Coordinates of C-alpha atoms in Angstrom, one line a residue:
X1 CA 32.6 150.6 76.6
X2 CA 35.1 148.8 74.1
X3 CA 32.4 149.2 71.4
X4 CA 32.0 152.8 72.0
X5 CA 35.8 153.3 71.8
X6 CA 36.0 151.4 68.5
X7 CA 33.2 153.2 67.0
X8 CA 34.8 156.5 68.0
X9 CA 38.2 155.5 66.6
X10 CA 36.9 154.4 63.2
X11 CA 34.7 157.5 63.0
X12 CA 37.7 159.7 63.8
X13 CA 39.8 157.9 61.2
X14 CA 37.0 158.3 58.5
X15 CA 36.7 161.9 59.2
X16 CA 40.4 162.5 58.9
X17 CA 40.8 160.9 55.5
X18 CA 37.5 162.4 54.3
X19 CA 38.8 165.9 55.1
X20 CA 42.3 165.1 53.7
X21 CA 41.0 163.9 50.4
X22 CA 38.4 166.6 50.1
X23 CA 41.1 169.2 50.5
X24 CA 43.2 167.7 47.7
X25 CA 40.1 167.4 45.5
X26 CA 39.2 171.1 46.2
X27 CA 42.8 172.1 45.2
X28 CA 42.7 170.2 41.9
X29 CA 39.3 171.6 41.1
X30 CA 40.4 175.1 41.8
X31 CA 43.5 174.6 39.6
X32 CA 41.2 173.3 36.8
X33 CA 39.3 176.5 37.0
X34 CA 42.3 178.7 36.7
X35 CA 43.4 176.7 33.7
X36 CA 40.1 177.1 32.2
X37 CA 40.6 180.8 31.8
X38 CA 43.4 180.3 29.2
X39 CA 43.6 177.7 26.3
X40 CA 45.9 175.1 27.6
X41 CA 46.8 171.6 26.6
X42 CA 49.0 168.9 28.2
X43 CA 51.5 166.9 26.3
X44 CA 54.3 164.6 27.2
X45 CA 57.7 166.1 27.4
X46 CA 59.0 164.1 24.7
X47 CA 56.5 165.7 22.3
X48 CA 58.1 169.1 23.1
X49 CA 61.4 167.9 21.9
X50 CA 59.9 166.3 18.8
X51 CA 57.9 169.6 18.2
X52 CA 61.1 171.6 18.4
X53 CA 63.1 169.4 16.3
X54 CA 60.5 169.2 13.6
X55 CA 60.3 172.9 13.4
X56 CA 63.9 173.5 13.7
X57 CA 64.7 171.3 10.7
X58 CA 62.2 173.1 8.6
X59 CA 63.3 176.6 9.7
X60 CA 60.0 177.4 11.2
X61 CA 60.9 177.4 14.8
X62 CA 61.3 181.1 15.5
X63 CA 58.0 181.8 17.0
X64 CA 58.2 178.6 19.1
X65 CA 61.6 179.3 20.5
X66 CA 60.9 182.9 21.2
X67 CA 58.2 182.0 23.8
X68 CA 58.9 182.5 27.4
X69 CA 59.6 179.2 29.0
X70 CA 58.5 178.6 32.6
X71 CA 60.0 175.4 34.2
X72 CA 59.8 173.7 37.5
X73 CA 63.4 173.4 38.8
X74 CA 63.0 170.4 41.2
X75 CA 60.4 168.5 39.2
X76 CA 61.9 168.9 35.7
X77 CA 65.4 170.3 35.6
X78 CA 66.9 168.1 38.3
X79 CA 66.9 164.3 37.8
X80 CA 66.7 163.5 41.5
X81 CA 63.2 163.9 43.2
X82 CA 64.6 164.4 46.6
X83 CA 65.5 167.8 48.1
X84 CA 67.3 166.2 51.2
X85 CA 70.8 166.3 49.8
X86 CA 70.6 170.1 49.2
X87 CA 69.2 170.9 52.6
X88 CA 71.9 168.5 54.1
X89 CA 74.6 170.6 52.4
X90 CA 73.2 173.8 54.0
X91 CA 72.8 172.0 57.4
X92 CA 76.4 170.6 57.4
X93 CA 78.3 173.4 55.5
X94 CA 76.5 176.5 57.1
X95 CA 75.2 175.0 60.4
X96 CA 77.8 172.3 61.3
X97 CA 77.8 168.7 62.4
X98 CA 75.2 169.0 65.1
X99 CA 72.6 170.5 62.8
X100 CA 73.3 167.8 60.2
X101 CA 72.7 165.1 62.8
X102 CA 69.5 166.7 63.9
X103 CA 68.3 166.9 60.3
X104 CA 69.0 163.2 59.8
X105 CA 67.2 162.2 63.0
X106 CA 64.1 164.4 62.2
X107 CA 63.9 163.7 58.5
X108 CA 61.6 160.4 58.9
X109 CA 59.2 162.4 61.1
X110 CA 59.2 165.2 58.5
X111 CA 58.3 162.7 55.8
X112 CA 55.4 161.5 57.9
X113 CA 54.3 165.0 58.7
X114 CA 54.1 165.6 54.9
X115 CA 51.3 163.2 54.6
X116 CA 49.3 165.0 57.0
X117 CA 49.8 168.7 55.9
X118 CA 51.0 170.5 52.8
X119 CA 54.7 171.4 52.6
X120 CA 55.4 170.3 56.3
X121 CA 58.5 168.4 55.2
X122 CA 59.8 171.4 53.4
X123 CA 59.0 173.8 56.2
X124 CA 60.7 171.4 58.8
X125 CA 63.8 171.2 56.8
X126 CA 63.9 174.9 56.3
X127 CA 63.5 175.4 60.0
X128 CA 66.2 172.9 60.9
X129 CA 68.7 174.2 58.4
X130 CA 68.3 177.9 58.5
X131 CA 67.3 178.9 62.0
X132 CA 70.0 181.0 63.6
X133 CA 72.1 181.3 60.4
X134 CA 73.6 184.8 59.9
X135 CA 72.4 186.3 56.6
X136 CA 75.6 188.1 55.7
X137 CA 77.7 185.0 56.3
X138 CA 75.6 182.6 54.1
X139 CA 77.6 181.7 51.0
X140 CA 76.6 178.1 50.6
X141 CA 74.0 179.0 47.8
X142 CA 76.8 180.5 45.8
X143 CA 80.0 178.7 46.7
X144 CA 78.8 175.0 47.5
X145 CA 75.4 174.1 46.1
X146 CA 76.0 175.0 42.4
X147 CA 78.4 172.0 42.1
X148 CA 75.8 169.5 43.3
X149 CA 73.0 171.2 41.5
X150 CA 74.8 171.1 38.2
X151 CA 75.6 167.4 38.7
X152 CA 71.9 166.6 38.9
X153 CA 70.8 168.5 35.8
X154 CA 69.2 166.4 33.1
X155 CA 70.8 166.7 29.6
X156 CA 67.5 166.6 27.8
X157 CA 65.8 169.4 29.7
X158 CA 68.9 171.5 29.3
X159 CA 68.9 171.1 25.6
X160 CA 65.5 172.4 25.4
X161 CA 66.5 175.5 27.7
X162 CA 69.6 176.1 25.7
X163 CA 67.7 176.4 22.4
X164 CA 65.4 179.2 23.8
X165 CA 65.9 182.8 22.7
X166 CA 63.0 184.0 24.8
X167 CA 63.1 184.6 28.5
X168 CA 63.6 181.5 30.7
X169 CA 61.9 181.5 34.2
X170 CA 62.9 178.9 36.9
X171 CA 60.3 178.1 39.5
X172 CA 61.1 176.4 42.8
X173 CA 59.5 175.6 46.1
X174 CA 63.0 175.7 47.7
X175 CA 64.3 179.1 49.3
X176 CA 65.5 181.3 46.4
X177 CA 68.8 181.9 48.2
X178 CA 69.6 178.2 47.6
X179 CA 69.2 178.1 43.9
X180 CA 69.4 181.6 42.5
X181 CA 73.2 181.6 41.9
X182 CA 73.1 178.2 40.2
X183 CA 70.4 179.2 37.9
X184 CA 71.5 182.7 37.0
X185 CA 75.2 182.3 37.0
X186 CA 75.7 178.8 35.5
X187 CA 72.5 178.1 33.5
X188 CA 71.8 181.8 32.4
X189 CA 68.3 181.8 33.5
X190 CA 66.6 185.3 33.4
X191 CA 64.1 185.1 36.3
X192 CA 64.2 182.9 39.4
X193 CA 60.9 182.5 41.4
X194 CA 61.6 181.0 44.8
X195 CA 60.6 181.3 48.4
X196 CA 61.8 184.1 50.6
X197 CA 63.1 183.5 54.0
X198 CA 62.1 185.6 57.0
X199 CA 64.9 187.6 58.7
X200 CA 65.1 189.0 62.2
X201 CA 68.0 191.1 63.4
X202 CA 70.3 189.8 60.5
X203 CA 69.6 186.1 61.1
X204 CA 67.2 183.7 59.4
X205 CA 64.4 182.6 61.6
X206 CA 63.8 179.3 59.7
X207 CA 60.4 180.4 58.3
X208 CA 59.4 181.2 54.7
X209 CA 57.3 184.1 53.4
X210 CA 54.0 183.5 51.7
X211 CA 54.7 182.6 48.0
X212 CA 53.9 186.0 46.6
X213 CA 56.9 186.2 44.2
X214 CA 55.0 184.4 41.5
X215 CA 52.8 187.5 40.5
X216 CA 55.8 189.8 40.6
X217 CA 57.7 187.3 38.2
X218 CA 54.6 187.2 36.0
X219 CA 54.8 191.0 35.7
X220 CA 58.6 190.7 34.7
X221 CA 58.2 188.0 32.2
X222 CA 55.2 189.6 30.4
X223 CA 57.1 192.9 29.7
X224 CA 56.3 193.4 26.0
X225 CA 54.6 190.0 25.7
X226 CA 51.1 188.6 26.2
X227 CA 50.0 185.8 28.4
X228 CA 49.7 183.5 25.4
X229 CA 53.5 183.7 24.8
X230 CA 54.4 181.6 27.9
X231 CA 55.0 177.7 27.8
X232 CA 55.3 175.7 30.9
X233 CA 57.1 172.5 31.8
X234 CA 56.3 170.7 34.9
X235 CA 55.6 167.2 36.4
X236 CA 52.3 165.7 35.9
X237 CA 51.2 165.5 39.5
X238 CA 53.0 168.7 40.5
X239 CA 51.3 171.2 38.2
X240 CA 49.3 172.7 41.2
X241 CA 52.5 173.8 43.0
X242 CA 52.8 177.0 40.9
X243 CA 49.4 177.4 39.5
X244 CA 49.6 181.2 39.4
X245 CA 52.3 181.0 36.8
X246 CA 51.4 177.8 34.9
X247 CA 47.7 178.9 34.6
X248 CA 48.9 181.8 32.3
X249 CA 50.8 179.5 30.0
X250 CA 49.5 178.8 26.6
X251 CA 50.7 175.3 26.7
X252 CA 51.9 173.2 29.7
X253 CA 53.9 170.1 29.2
X254 CA 54.0 167.4 31.8
X255 CA 57.1 165.2 32.7
X256 CA 56.7 161.7 34.2
X257 CA 59.0 160.3 37.0
X258 CA 59.9 157.6 34.5
X259 CA 61.1 160.1 31.9
X260 CA 63.3 161.8 34.5
X261 CA 65.1 158.6 35.4
X262 CA 65.8 157.9 31.7
X263 CA 67.5 161.2 31.2
X264 CA 71.3 161.6 31.0
X265 CA 73.4 163.7 33.4
X266 CA 74.7 166.9 31.8
X267 CA 78.3 166.6 31.2
X268 CA 80.8 169.1 32.4
X269 CA 81.8 170.1 28.9
X270 CA 78.3 171.4 28.2
X271 CA 78.1 173.7 31.2
X272 CA 77.3 177.3 29.9
X273 CA 79.8 178.6 32.5
X274 CA 82.7 176.2 33.6
X275 CA 82.7 175.2 37.2
X276 CA 86.2 176.0 38.4
X277 CA 85.8 177.0 41.9
X278 CA 83.6 175.6 44.6
X279 CA 83.9 175.3 48.5
X280 CA 82.6 173.1 51.3
X281 CA 83.9 170.1 53.0
X282 CA 81.6 167.4 51.6
X283 CA 83.0 165.5 48.5
X284 CA 80.1 163.0 48.3
X285 CA 76.5 163.7 47.4
X286 CA 74.7 163.7 50.8
X287 CA 71.7 161.4 50.1
X288 CA 70.0 160.1 53.2
X289 CA 71.9 156.8 53.2
X290 CA 75.3 158.4 52.1
X291 CA 74.9 160.8 55.0
X292 CA 74.1 158.1 57.5
X293 CA 77.2 156.1 56.4
X294 CA 79.3 159.4 56.6
X295 CA 78.1 160.0 60.2
X296 CA 78.8 156.4 61.2
X297 CA 82.4 156.6 59.7
X298 CA 83.2 160.0 61.4
X299 CA 84.4 158.7 64.8
X300 CA 86.6 156.2 63.1
X301 CA 87.8 158.9 60.6
X302 CA 88.9 161.2 63.4
X303 CA 90.9 158.3 65.1
X304 CA 92.4 157.3 61.7
X305 CA 93.5 160.9 60.8
X306 CA 95.2 161.2 64.3
X307 CA 97.0 157.8 63.6
X308 CA 98.2 159.0 60.2
X309 CA 99.4 162.4 61.5
X310 CA 101.3 160.7 64.3
X311 CA 103.0 158.2 62.0
X312 CA 104.1 161.1 59.6
X313 CA 105.5 163.1 62.4
X314 CA 107.2 160.4 64.5
X315 CA 108.8 158.0 62.1
X316 CA 111.4 158.3 59.2
X317 CA 110.2 158.1 55.7
X318 CA 111.3 154.5 55.1
X319 CA 109.0 153.3 58.0
X320 CA 106.2 155.9 57.9
X321 CA 105.4 155.5 54.1
X322 CA 104.7 151.9 54.2
X323 CA 102.5 152.2 57.4
X324 CA 100.5 155.2 55.9
X325 CA 100.0 153.0 52.7
X326 CA 98.8 150.1 55.0
X327 CA 96.4 152.7 56.7
X328 CA 94.6 153.4 53.3
X329 CA 96.5 156.2 51.7
X330 CA 97.4 155.7 48.1
X331 CA 100.6 157.2 46.6
X332 CA 101.5 156.6 43.0
X333 CA 104.7 158.2 41.6
X334 CA 106.3 158.3 38.2
X335 CA 109.5 159.9 36.9
X336 CA 113.0 159.2 38.0
X337 CA 114.2 161.8 40.6
X338 CA 117.9 160.8 40.3
X339 CA 117.7 161.8 36.7
X340 CA 117.0 165.4 37.5
X341 CA 120.1 167.6 37.9
X342 CA 121.1 168.9 41.2
X343 CA 123.3 172.1 41.3
X344 CA 126.6 172.1 43.1
X345 CA 126.0 175.4 44.6
X346 CA 122.6 174.7 46.1
X347 CA 119.4 172.6 46.1
X348 CA 116.9 171.8 43.4
X349 CA 113.8 174.0 42.9
X350 CA 110.6 171.8 42.5
X351 CA 107.6 173.6 41.2
X352 CA 104.3 171.9 41.5
X353 CA 100.6 172.6 41.0
X354 CA 98.5 173.1 44.2
X355 CA 95.9 170.5 45.2
X356 CA 96.0 170.5 48.9
X357 CA 98.5 171.6 51.7
X358 CA 100.0 168.2 51.7
X359 CA 101.5 168.6 48.3
X360 CA 105.1 169.3 49.5
X361 CA 104.8 166.4 52.0
X362 CA 103.8 163.9 49.4
X363 CA 106.6 165.1 47.2
X364 CA 109.0 164.6 50.1
X365 CA 107.6 161.0 50.6
X366 CA 108.3 160.5 46.9
X367 CA 111.9 161.7 47.0
X368 CA 112.5 160.2 50.4
X369 CA 114.2 163.3 51.7
X370 CA 113.5 166.4 53.5
X371 CA 112.5 169.6 51.5
X372 CA 111.7 173.1 52.4
X373 CA 108.3 174.3 51.4
X374 CA 107.3 178.0 50.7
X375 CA 103.7 178.8 51.0
X376 CA 101.6 182.0 50.6
X377 CA 99.4 181.3 53.6
X378 CA 99.5 178.6 56.2
X379 CA 97.9 178.2 59.6
X380 CA 99.9 178.1 62.7
X381 CA 98.7 174.4 63.4
X382 CA 99.7 173.3 59.9
X383 CA 103.2 174.7 60.5
X384 CA 103.5 172.9 63.9
X385 CA 102.3 169.7 62.4
X386 CA 104.2 169.9 59.3
X387 CA 107.1 167.2 59.3
X388 CA 109.1 169.2 56.8
X389 CA 110.3 172.8 57.2
X390 CA 107.7 175.4 55.9
X391 CA 108.4 179.2 55.3
X392 CA 105.7 181.7 54.7
X393 CA 106.0 184.2 51.9
X394 CA 105.4 187.9 52.6
X395 CA 103.8 188.8 49.3
X396 CA 106.7 191.5 48.9
X397 CA 108.3 190.4 45.6
X398 CA 111.8 191.5 46.4
X399 CA 111.8 190.2 50.0
X400 CA 110.4 186.8 49.0
X401 CA 113.1 186.6 46.1
X402 CA 115.8 187.1 48.6
X403 CA 114.4 184.7 51.0
X404 CA 113.9 181.9 48.4
X405 CA 117.5 182.4 47.2
X406 CA 118.7 181.9 50.8
X407 CA 116.6 178.7 51.2
X408 CA 117.8 177.3 47.8
X409 CA 121.4 177.5 49.3
X410 CA 120.2 175.5 52.2
X411 CA 118.7 172.6 50.4
X412 CA 115.9 171.5 48.0
X413 CA 113.1 173.8 47.7
X414 CA 109.3 173.3 46.7
X415 CA 107.0 176.0 45.7
X416 CA 103.4 176.1 44.4
X417 CA 103.2 179.2 42.2
X418 CA 99.4 179.0 41.9
X419 CA 99.1 180.4 45.3
X420 CA 96.0 178.5 46.3
X421 CA 94.4 175.2 45.7
X422 CA 91.9 174.3 42.9
X423 CA 89.8 171.2 43.1
X424 CA 88.6 171.0 39.5
X425 CA 90.9 170.0 36.6
X426 CA 92.1 173.5 35.9
X427 CA 95.4 175.2 36.7
X428 CA 95.4 178.8 37.9
X429 CA 97.9 181.4 36.7
X430 CA 101.5 180.6 37.8
X431 CA 103.4 183.4 39.4
X432 CA 106.7 183.9 37.6
X433 CA 108.7 184.6 40.7
X434 CA 110.1 181.1 40.9
X435 CA 111.6 181.3 37.3
X436 CA 114.2 183.8 38.7
X437 CA 115.4 181.6 41.4
X438 CA 117.2 178.8 39.6
X439 CA 118.5 177.8 36.2
X440 CA 117.2 174.2 36.7
X441 CA 113.5 173.8 37.6
X442 CA 111.8 170.5 38.0
X443 CA 108.1 170.7 37.3
X444 CA 105.9 168.3 39.4
X445 CA 102.4 167.3 38.4
X446 CA 100.3 166.6 41.5
X447 CA 96.7 165.2 41.6
X448 CA 94.6 164.0 44.6
X449 CA 91.2 162.3 44.9
X450 CA 88.9 162.0 47.9
X451 CA 85.6 160.2 48.4
X452 CA 84.0 161.8 51.4
X453 CA 85.8 165.1 52.6
X454 CA 87.6 167.8 50.8
X455 CA 91.0 168.7 52.3
X456 CA 90.9 172.4 51.2
X457 CA 88.6 175.3 52.0
X458 CA 88.2 179.0 51.2
X459 CA 85.7 180.0 53.8
X460 CA 86.3 177.5 56.7
X461 CA 89.1 176.7 59.1
X462 CA 92.3 176.1 57.1
X463 CA 93.9 174.6 60.1
X464 CA 91.5 171.5 59.6
X465 CA 92.5 171.0 56.0
X466 CA 95.0 168.2 56.5
X467 CA 92.8 166.6 59.1
X468 CA 89.8 166.5 56.7
X469 CA 91.9 165.1 54.0
X470 CA 93.2 162.3 56.2
X471 CA 89.7 161.5 57.4
X472 CA 89.0 160.1 54.1
X473 CA 89.0 156.2 54.0
X474 CA 91.4 155.9 51.0
X475 CA 92.7 159.4 49.8
X476 CA 94.8 159.1 46.6
X477 CA 97.8 161.2 45.7
X478 CA 99.7 161.0 42.3
X479 CA 103.1 162.7 42.0
X480 CA 104.7 162.8 38.6
X481 CA 108.2 164.4 38.2
X482 CA 108.6 165.8 34.7
X483 CA 111.5 166.9 32.5
X484 CA 113.4 169.8 34.0
X485 CA 113.2 173.3 32.4
X486 CA 116.3 175.5 32.1
X487 CA 115.9 179.2 32.4
X488 CA 119.2 179.9 30.5
X489 CA 117.7 177.9 27.5
X490 CA 114.8 180.3 27.3
X491 CA 117.0 183.4 27.6
X492 CA 119.1 182.2 24.7
X493 CA 122.3 183.5 26.2
X494 CA 121.3 187.1 26.1
X495 CA 121.3 189.1 29.4
X496 CA 119.2 192.1 28.4
X497 CA 116.6 193.3 31.0
X498 CA 113.9 193.2 28.4
X499 CA 114.6 189.6 27.3
X500 CA 114.9 188.5 31.0
X501 CA 111.6 190.1 31.8
X502 CA 109.9 188.4 29.0
X503 CA 111.5 185.1 29.9
X504 CA 110.1 185.1 33.4
X505 CA 106.6 184.7 32.0
X506 CA 107.7 182.3 29.3
X507 CA 109.2 179.9 31.9
X508 CA 106.2 180.2 34.0
X509 CA 103.8 179.5 31.1
X510 CA 106.0 176.6 29.9
X511 CA 106.0 175.0 33.3
X512 CA 102.2 175.5 33.6
X513 CA 101.5 174.0 30.2
X514 CA 103.8 171.0 30.9
X515 CA 102.1 170.2 34.1
X516 CA 98.6 170.8 32.6
X517 CA 99.4 168.6 29.6
X518 CA 100.5 165.8 31.9
X519 CA 97.5 165.9 34.1
X520 CA 95.0 166.7 31.4
X521 CA 94.0 169.9 33.1
X522 CA 93.1 173.2 31.3
X523 CA 95.4 176.2 31.9
X524 CA 93.6 179.4 33.0
X525 CA 94.7 183.0 33.8
X526 CA 92.6 183.0 37.0
X527 CA 94.4 183.9 40.3
X528 CA 94.0 183.4 44.0
X529 CA 92.3 186.7 44.2
X530 CA 89.6 185.5 41.7
X531 CA 89.0 182.4 43.7
X532 CA 88.5 184.1 47.1
X533 CA 86.3 186.8 45.7
X534 CA 83.9 184.2 44.2
X535 CA 83.9 181.8 47.2
X536 CA 84.5 183.9 50.3
X537 CA 83.8 187.5 49.3
X538 CA 87.4 188.6 50.2
X539 CA 90.9 188.5 48.5
X540 CA 92.1 185.6 50.6
X541 CA 94.8 187.6 52.1
X542 CA 95.4 186.3 55.7
X543 CA 98.9 187.9 56.3
X544 CA 100.2 191.4 56.4
X545 CA 101.9 192.5 53.2
X546 CA 105.5 193.5 53.4

């Protein structure tokens, strides 16, 4: 009986591997036949760069660079070979913590399943991440993923794409909704070929349509061109993934894994479109190990955040500040507050850029005295938890001006004229309202750094912003008090309405430039409205206008 069982076992094992290898062999043979229909040759990716430079320096590259370029997104454009971080971002940001935990637990099983069947790992990740997600509310592909995808682009392949004057076609096995915004808006790719997701009743069902978009893309890229005008770039052992497109290429260049690892990361200065706004809570790149570490830290992070909030609310500055620093918060300050003039008839107006909701609180810790903070939007929970007085602006200019004048008579006032937070090293346009409030304005340059969670959001729950910031192991804040700005010096002693009107903007621009120069940030004319239209699809107004 035992001999019969052993014979049956080995026979089954042999048949399994025979069928598996035979299926792979048939796929390769079929792809070889498709390639045989057009004259194709394979070269190393480095030869493509050498070919281009050789012709470029001899002014004979026009025909070469005008060809349509078809490239494999995950196997050539991105340095990393793992798609797990991008699906984890979708799971965590669009689905929540429970979905992220499920993805981590089932990912090893998905890797094992991928050995036995084609694309099973990809299909499992799509099912876990997208099942039950509402189509209309899914904005991760536009507001969150572009940052992480841009940080994974190889400089060498980007240089090849940038020199192309012909059409550029990005081909991916991932759902198109995950990569289309990144490719079209930030890398200026003409056509994106990706998998479509099935939808039922306005919700994703977690299944992908059959990959029929390749033929449609082929029709698009061949408008006015012949098949021989297409050049493909893919990985050596991944050419079969999109054979419908690559089989029509005149030349196909292969990229090895070793070459990808040697590439440099594309620097932010070379982005075709600067990345100014992005959303999402995750500040780290959620690889498998980083995600496991984050999930293990999470229970302690919640406890730590509660302790930090309790210390800030219950103790005076002299006691709470050392304890908060002992808990891991880092606060560095510069400038001498006592040198800044205080008016005899009221408080001092502090004007700072906006990084998180905690900006006024950290300034209060720096000055070691209570301040009054005016904000454009603040959740009820944040108002309750704030250890300093907070007042919401109504967005009615005359009403807000009167309110700020009254508050200045009560004490020192801090305002963030950007109106919303910005994570990247940019300053949004400063509203000039503050320049009319006081003759002595103290600019304050504020910066923050986190390693795990962002303490700001455009599309999530704003009431949790301070909690997420304080959940970081060692969040860093820098507060730099700058030389005061006098409005009367800008007016030059004249009191005409026209001069006063111009000076409002001059003072606002001067303060913005002074803060930007100190921090090394670029000044922009973008506003709160621009940010929310990009990230959340609305104007970011959460209160009624007066």
